[in-house]
Short mmCIF file of N, CA and C in Angstrom, two decimals:
data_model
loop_
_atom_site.label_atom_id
_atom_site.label_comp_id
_atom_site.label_asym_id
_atom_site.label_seq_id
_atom_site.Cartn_x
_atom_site.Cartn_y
_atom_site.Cartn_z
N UNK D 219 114.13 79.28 70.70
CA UNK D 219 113.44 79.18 71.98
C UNK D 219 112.40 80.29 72.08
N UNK D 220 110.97 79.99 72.48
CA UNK D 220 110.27 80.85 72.54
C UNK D 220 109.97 81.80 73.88
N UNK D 221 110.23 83.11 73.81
CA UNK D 221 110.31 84.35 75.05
C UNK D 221 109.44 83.79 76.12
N UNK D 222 108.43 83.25 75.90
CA UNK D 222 107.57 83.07 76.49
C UNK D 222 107.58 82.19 77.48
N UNK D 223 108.64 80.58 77.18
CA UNK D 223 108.83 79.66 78.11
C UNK D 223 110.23 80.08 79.59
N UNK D 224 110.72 81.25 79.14
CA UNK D 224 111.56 81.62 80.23
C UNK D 224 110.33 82.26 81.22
N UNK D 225 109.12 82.94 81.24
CA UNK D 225 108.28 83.04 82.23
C UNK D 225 107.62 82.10 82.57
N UNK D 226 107.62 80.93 81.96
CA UNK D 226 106.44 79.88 82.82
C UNK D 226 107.90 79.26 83.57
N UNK D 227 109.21 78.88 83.62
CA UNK D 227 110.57 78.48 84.07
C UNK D 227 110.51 79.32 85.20
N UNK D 228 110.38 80.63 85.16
CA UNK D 228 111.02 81.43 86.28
C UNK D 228 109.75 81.86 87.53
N UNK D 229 110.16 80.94 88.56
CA UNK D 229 108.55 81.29 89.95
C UNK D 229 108.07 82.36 90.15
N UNK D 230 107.20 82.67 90.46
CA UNK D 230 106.81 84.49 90.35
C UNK D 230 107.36 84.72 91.75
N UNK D 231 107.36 83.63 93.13
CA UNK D 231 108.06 83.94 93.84
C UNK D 231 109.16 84.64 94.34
N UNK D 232 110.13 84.47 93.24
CA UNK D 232 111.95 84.09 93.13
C UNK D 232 111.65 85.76 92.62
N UNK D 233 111.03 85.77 91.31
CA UNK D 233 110.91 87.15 90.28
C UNK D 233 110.44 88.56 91.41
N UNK D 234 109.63 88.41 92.59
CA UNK D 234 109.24 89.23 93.14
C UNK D 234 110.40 89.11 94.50
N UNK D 235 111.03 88.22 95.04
CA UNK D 235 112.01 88.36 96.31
C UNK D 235 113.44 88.72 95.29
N UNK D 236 113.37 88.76 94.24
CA UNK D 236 114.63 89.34 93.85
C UNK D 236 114.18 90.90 93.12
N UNK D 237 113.31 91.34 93.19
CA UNK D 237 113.18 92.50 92.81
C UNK D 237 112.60 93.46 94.45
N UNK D 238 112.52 92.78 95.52
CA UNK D 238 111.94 93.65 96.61
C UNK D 238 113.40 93.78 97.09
N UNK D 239 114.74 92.17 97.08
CA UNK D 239 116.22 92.88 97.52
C UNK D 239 116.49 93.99 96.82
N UNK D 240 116.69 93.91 95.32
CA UNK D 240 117.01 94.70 94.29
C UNK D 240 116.59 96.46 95.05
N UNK D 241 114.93 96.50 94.94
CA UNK D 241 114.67 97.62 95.67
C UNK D 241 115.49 98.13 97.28
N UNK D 242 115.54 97.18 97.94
CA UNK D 242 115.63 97.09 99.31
C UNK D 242 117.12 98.12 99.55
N UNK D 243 118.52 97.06 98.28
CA UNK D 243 119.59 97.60 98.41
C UNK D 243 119.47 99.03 97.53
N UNK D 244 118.99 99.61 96.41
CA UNK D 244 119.15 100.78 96.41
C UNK D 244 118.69 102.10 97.25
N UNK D 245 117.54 102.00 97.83
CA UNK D 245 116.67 102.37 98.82
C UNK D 245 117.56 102.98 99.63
N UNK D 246 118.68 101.80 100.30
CA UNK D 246 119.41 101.55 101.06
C UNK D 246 120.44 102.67 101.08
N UNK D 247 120.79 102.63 99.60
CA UNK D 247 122.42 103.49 99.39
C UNK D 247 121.61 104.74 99.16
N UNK D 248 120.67 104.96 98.94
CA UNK D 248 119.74 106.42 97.91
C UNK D 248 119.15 106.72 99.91
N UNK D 249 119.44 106.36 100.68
CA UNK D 249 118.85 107.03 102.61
C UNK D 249 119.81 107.17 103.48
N UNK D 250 120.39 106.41 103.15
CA UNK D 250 122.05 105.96 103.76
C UNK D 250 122.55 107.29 104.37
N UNK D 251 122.22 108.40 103.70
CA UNK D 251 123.05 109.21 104.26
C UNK D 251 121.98 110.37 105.07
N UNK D 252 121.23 110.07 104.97
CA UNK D 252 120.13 110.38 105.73
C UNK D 252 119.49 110.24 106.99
N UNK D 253 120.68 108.84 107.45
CA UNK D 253 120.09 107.94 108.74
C UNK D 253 119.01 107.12 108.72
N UNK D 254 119.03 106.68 107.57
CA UNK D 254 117.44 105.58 107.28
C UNK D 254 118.33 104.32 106.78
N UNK D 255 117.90 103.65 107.82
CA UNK D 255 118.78 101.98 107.23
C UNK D 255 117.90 101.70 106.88
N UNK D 256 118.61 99.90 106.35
CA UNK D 256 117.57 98.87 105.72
C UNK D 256 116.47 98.77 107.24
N UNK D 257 115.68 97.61 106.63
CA UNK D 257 115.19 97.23 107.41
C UNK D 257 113.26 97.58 107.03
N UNK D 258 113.22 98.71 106.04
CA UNK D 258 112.02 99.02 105.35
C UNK D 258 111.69 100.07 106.63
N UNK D 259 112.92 100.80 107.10
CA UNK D 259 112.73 101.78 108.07
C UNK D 259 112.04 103.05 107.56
N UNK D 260 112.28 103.42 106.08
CA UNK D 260 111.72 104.22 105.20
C UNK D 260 109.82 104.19 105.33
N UNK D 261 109.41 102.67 104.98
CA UNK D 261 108.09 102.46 105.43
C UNK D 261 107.31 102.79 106.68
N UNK D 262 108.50 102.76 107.77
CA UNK D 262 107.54 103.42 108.87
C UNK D 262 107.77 104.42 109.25
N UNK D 263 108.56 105.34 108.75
CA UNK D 263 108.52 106.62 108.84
C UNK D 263 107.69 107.41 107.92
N UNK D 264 107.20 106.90 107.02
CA UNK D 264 106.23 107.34 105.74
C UNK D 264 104.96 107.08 106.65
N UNK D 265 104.65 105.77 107.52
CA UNK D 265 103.68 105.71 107.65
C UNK D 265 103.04 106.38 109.03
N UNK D 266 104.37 106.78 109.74
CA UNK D 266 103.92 107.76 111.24
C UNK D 266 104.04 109.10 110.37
N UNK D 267 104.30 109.55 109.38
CA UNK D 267 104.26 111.05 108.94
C UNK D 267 102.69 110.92 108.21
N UNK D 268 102.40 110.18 107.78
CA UNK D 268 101.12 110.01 107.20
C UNK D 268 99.80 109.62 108.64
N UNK D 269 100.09 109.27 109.77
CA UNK D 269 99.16 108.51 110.85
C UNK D 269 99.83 109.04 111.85
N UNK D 270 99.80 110.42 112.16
CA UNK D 270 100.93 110.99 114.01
C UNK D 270 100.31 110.24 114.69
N UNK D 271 100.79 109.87 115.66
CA UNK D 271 99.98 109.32 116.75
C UNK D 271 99.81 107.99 116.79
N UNK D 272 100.44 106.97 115.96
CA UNK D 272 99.93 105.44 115.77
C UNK D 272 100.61 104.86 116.81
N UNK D 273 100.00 103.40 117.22
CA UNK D 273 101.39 102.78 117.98
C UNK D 273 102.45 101.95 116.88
N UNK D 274 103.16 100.96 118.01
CA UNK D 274 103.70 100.25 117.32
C UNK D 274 103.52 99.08 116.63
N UNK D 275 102.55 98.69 118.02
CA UNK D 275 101.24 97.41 117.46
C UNK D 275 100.72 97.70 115.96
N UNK D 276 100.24 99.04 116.14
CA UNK D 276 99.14 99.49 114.81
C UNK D 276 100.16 99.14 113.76
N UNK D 277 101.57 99.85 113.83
CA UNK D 277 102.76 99.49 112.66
C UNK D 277 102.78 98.54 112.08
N UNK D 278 103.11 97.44 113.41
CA UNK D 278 102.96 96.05 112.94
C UNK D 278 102.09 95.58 111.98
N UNK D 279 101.19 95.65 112.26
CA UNK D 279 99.61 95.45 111.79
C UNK D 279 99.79 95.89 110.25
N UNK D 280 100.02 96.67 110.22
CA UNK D 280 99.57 97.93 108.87
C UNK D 280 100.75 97.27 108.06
N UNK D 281 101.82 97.42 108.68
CA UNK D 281 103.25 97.52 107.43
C UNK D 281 103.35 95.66 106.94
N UNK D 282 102.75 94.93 108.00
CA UNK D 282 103.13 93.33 108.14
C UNK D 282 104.51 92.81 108.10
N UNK D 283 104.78 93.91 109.23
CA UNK D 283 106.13 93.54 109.44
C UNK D 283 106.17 92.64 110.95
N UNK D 284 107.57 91.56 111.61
CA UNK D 284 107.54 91.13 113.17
C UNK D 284 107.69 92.10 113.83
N UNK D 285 106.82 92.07 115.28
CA UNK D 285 107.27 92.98 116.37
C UNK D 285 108.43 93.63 116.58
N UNK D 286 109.84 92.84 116.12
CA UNK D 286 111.01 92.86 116.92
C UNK D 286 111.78 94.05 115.63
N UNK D 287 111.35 94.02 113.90
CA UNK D 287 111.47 94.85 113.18
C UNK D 287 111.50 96.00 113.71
N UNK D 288 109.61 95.56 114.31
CA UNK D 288 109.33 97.38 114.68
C UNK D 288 109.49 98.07 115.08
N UNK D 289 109.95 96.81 116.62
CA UNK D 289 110.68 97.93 117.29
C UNK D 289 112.49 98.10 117.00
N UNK D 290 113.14 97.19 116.26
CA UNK D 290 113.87 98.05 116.03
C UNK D 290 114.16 99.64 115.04
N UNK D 291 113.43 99.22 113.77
CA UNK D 291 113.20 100.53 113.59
C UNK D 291 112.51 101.58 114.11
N UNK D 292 111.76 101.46 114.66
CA UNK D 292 111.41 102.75 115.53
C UNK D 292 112.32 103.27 116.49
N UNK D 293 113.26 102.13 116.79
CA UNK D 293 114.14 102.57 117.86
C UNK D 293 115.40 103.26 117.02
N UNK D 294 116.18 103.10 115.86
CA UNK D 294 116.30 103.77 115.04
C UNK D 294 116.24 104.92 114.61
N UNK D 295 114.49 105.19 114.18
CA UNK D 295 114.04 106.99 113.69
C UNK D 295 114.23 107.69 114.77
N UNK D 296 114.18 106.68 116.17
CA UNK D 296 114.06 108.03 116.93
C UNK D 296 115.34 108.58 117.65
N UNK D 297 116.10 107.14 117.31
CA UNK D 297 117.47 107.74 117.61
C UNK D 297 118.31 109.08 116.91
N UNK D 298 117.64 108.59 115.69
CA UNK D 298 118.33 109.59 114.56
C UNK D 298 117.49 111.15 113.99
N UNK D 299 116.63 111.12 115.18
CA UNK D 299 115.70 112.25 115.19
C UNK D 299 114.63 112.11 114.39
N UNK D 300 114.00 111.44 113.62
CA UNK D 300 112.56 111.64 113.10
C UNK D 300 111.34 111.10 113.67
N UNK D 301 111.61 110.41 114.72
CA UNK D 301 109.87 110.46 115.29
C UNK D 301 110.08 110.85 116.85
N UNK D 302 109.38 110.92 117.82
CA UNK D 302 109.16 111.11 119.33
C UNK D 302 108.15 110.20 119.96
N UNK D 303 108.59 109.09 120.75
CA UNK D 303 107.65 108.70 121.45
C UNK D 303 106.81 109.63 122.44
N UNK D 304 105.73 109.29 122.81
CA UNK D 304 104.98 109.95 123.87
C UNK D 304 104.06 109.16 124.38
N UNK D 305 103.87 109.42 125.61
CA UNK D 305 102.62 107.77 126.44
C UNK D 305 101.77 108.29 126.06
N UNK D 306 100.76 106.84 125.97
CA UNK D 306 99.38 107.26 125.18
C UNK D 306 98.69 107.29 126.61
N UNK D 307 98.21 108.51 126.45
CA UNK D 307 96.95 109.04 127.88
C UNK D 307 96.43 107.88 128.39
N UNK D 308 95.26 106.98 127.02
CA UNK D 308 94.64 105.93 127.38
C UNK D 308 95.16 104.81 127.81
N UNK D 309 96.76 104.44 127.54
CA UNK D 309 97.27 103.49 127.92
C UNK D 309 98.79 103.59 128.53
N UNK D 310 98.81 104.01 129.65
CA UNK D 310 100.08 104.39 130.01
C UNK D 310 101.47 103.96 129.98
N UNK D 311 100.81 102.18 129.52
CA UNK D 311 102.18 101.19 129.20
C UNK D 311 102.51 101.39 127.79
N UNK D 312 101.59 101.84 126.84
CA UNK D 312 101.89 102.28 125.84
C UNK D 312 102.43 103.57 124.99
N UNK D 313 102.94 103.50 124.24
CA UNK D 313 103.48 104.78 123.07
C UNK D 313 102.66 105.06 122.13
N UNK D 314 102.99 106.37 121.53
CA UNK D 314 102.09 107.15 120.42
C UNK D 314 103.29 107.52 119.60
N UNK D 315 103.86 107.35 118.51
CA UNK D 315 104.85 107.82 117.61
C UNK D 315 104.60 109.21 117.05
N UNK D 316 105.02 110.10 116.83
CA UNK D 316 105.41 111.00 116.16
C UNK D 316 106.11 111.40 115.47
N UNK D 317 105.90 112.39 114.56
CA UNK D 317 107.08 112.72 113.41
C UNK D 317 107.31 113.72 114.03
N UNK D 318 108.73 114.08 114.37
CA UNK D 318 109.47 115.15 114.52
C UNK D 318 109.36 116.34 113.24
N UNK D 319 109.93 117.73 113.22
CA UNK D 319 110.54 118.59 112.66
C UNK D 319 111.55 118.29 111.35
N UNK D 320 112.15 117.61 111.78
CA UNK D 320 113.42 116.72 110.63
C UNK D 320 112.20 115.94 110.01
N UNK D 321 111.41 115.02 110.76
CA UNK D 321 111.23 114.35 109.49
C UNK D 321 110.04 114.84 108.48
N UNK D 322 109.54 115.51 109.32
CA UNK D 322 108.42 116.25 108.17
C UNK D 322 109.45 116.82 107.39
N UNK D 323 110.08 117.57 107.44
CA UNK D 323 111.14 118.37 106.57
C UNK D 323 111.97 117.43 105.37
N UNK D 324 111.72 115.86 105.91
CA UNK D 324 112.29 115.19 105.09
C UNK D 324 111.81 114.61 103.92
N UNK D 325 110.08 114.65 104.40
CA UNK D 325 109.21 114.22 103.59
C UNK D 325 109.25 113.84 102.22
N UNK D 326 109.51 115.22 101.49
CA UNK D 326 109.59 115.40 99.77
C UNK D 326 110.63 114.76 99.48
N UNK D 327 112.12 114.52 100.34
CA UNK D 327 113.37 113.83 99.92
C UNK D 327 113.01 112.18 100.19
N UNK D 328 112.24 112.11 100.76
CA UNK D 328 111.74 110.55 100.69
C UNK D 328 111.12 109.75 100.03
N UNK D 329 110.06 111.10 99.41
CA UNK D 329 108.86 110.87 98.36
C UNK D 329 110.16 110.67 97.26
N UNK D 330 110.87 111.39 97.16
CA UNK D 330 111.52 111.43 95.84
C UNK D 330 112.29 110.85 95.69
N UNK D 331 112.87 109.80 96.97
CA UNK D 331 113.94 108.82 96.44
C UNK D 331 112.71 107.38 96.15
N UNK D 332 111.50 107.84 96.73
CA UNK D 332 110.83 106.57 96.13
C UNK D 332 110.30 106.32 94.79
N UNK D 333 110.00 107.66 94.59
CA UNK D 333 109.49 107.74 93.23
C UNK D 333 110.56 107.02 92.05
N UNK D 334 112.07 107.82 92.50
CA UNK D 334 113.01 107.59 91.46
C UNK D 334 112.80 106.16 91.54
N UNK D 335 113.10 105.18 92.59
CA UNK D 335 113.24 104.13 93.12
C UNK D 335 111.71 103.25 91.87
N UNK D 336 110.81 103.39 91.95
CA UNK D 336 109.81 103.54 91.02
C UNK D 336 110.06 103.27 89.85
N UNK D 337 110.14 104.69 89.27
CA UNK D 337 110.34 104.79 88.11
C UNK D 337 111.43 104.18 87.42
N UNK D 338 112.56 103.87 87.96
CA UNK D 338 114.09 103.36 87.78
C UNK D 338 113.46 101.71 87.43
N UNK D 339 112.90 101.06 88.62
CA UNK D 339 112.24 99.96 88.30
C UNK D 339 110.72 99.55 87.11
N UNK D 340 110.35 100.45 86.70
CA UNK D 340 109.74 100.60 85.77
C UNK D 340 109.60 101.19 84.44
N UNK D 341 111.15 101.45 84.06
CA UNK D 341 111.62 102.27 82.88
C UNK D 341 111.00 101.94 81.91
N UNK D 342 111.51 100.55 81.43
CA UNK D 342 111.23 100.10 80.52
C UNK D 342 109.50 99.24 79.94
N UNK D 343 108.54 100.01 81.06
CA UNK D 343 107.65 99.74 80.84
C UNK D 343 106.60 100.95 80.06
N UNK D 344 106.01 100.41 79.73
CA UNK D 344 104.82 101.28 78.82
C UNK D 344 103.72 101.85 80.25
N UNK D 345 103.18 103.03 79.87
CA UNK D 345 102.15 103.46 80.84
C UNK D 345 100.77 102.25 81.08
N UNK D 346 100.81 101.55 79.96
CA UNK D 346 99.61 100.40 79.73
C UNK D 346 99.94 99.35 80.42
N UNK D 347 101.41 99.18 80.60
CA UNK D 347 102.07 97.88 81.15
C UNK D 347 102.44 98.02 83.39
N UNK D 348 102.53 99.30 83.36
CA UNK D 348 102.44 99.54 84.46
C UNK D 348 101.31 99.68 85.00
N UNK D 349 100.51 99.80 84.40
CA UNK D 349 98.66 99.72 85.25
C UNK D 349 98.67 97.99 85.74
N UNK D 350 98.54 97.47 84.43
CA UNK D 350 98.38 96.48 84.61
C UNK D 350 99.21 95.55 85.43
N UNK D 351 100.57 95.82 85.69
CA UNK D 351 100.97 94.95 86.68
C UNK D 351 101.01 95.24 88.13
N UNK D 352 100.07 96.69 88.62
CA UNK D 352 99.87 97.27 89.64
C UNK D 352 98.90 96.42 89.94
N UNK D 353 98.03 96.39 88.77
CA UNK D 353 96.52 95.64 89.11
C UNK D 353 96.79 93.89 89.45
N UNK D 354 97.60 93.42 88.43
CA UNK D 354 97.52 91.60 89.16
C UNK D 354 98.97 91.87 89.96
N UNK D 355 99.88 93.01 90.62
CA UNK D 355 100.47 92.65 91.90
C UNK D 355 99.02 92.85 92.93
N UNK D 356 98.04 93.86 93.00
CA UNK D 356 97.25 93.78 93.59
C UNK D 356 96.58 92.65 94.01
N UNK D 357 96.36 91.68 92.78
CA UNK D 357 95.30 90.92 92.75
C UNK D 357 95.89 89.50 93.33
N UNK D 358 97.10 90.02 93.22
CA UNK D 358 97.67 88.24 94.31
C UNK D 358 98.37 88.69 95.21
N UNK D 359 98.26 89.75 95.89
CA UNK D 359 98.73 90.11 97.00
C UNK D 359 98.44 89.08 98.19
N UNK D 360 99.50 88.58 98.83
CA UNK D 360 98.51 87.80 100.11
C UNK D 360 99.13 88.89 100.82
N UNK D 361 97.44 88.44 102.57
CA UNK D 361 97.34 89.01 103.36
C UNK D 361 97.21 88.05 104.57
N UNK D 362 98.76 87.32 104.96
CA UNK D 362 98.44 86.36 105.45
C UNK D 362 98.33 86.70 106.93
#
């Protein structure tokens, strides 16, 4: 049997929703004790430590995650101390997220369970082989 016909057999679909669970559950056990559930709660705390001040709308938007995600994880970080709501001046029905003290402090332990998280999923690749599948995950990314 030739190597080659098990990739035209297997959907790139199936190959990429079983490698984002795969990620999802180690993520999971590697924050766990940190107070970061599933939920890609990790992503929006990376992305209010990187953007102080965003809303939740903007979250939405940015991460392409549902409303009801967002706000549960946000409701989440801030339970467990890493961000602070605050009303936005310009819109008083609205919030401005912040990163707390803890979570800046958490920063590098986040970077570094992603990296491992990374690299763990890309062991067995060559530095030539990881460009390139950065570049066509790029290149069929939808942005629906």
């Amino acid at each position: 049997m030739n190597p080659n016909d098990t990739f035209r057999k297997e959907p790139i679909g199936r190959l990429i929703s079983h490698i984002h669970r795969s990620q999802q559950k180690y993520l999971s056990r590697s924050l766990g004790e940190y107070d970061i559930g599933g939920g890609g709660q990790y992503s929006f705390l990376k992305a209010i430590l990187h953007s102080p001040g965003t809303t939740q709308e903007q979250l939405t938007c940015d991460l392409k995650f549902d409303k009801a995600t967002t706000a549960r994880s946000v409701k989440q970080l801030e339970e467990a101390g890493y961000i602070e709501r605050r009303t936005d001046p310009g819109d008083r029905r609205s919030y401005l997220l912040f990163p707390t003290r803890k979570a800046e402090e958490f920063l590098p332990v986040l970077q570094r369970v992603l990296d491992e998280s990374n690299a763990k999923m890309t062991r067995d690749l060559t530095e030539e082989e990881k460009q390139q599948l950065t570049l066509l995950l790029q290149k069929i990314r939808l942005d629906l």
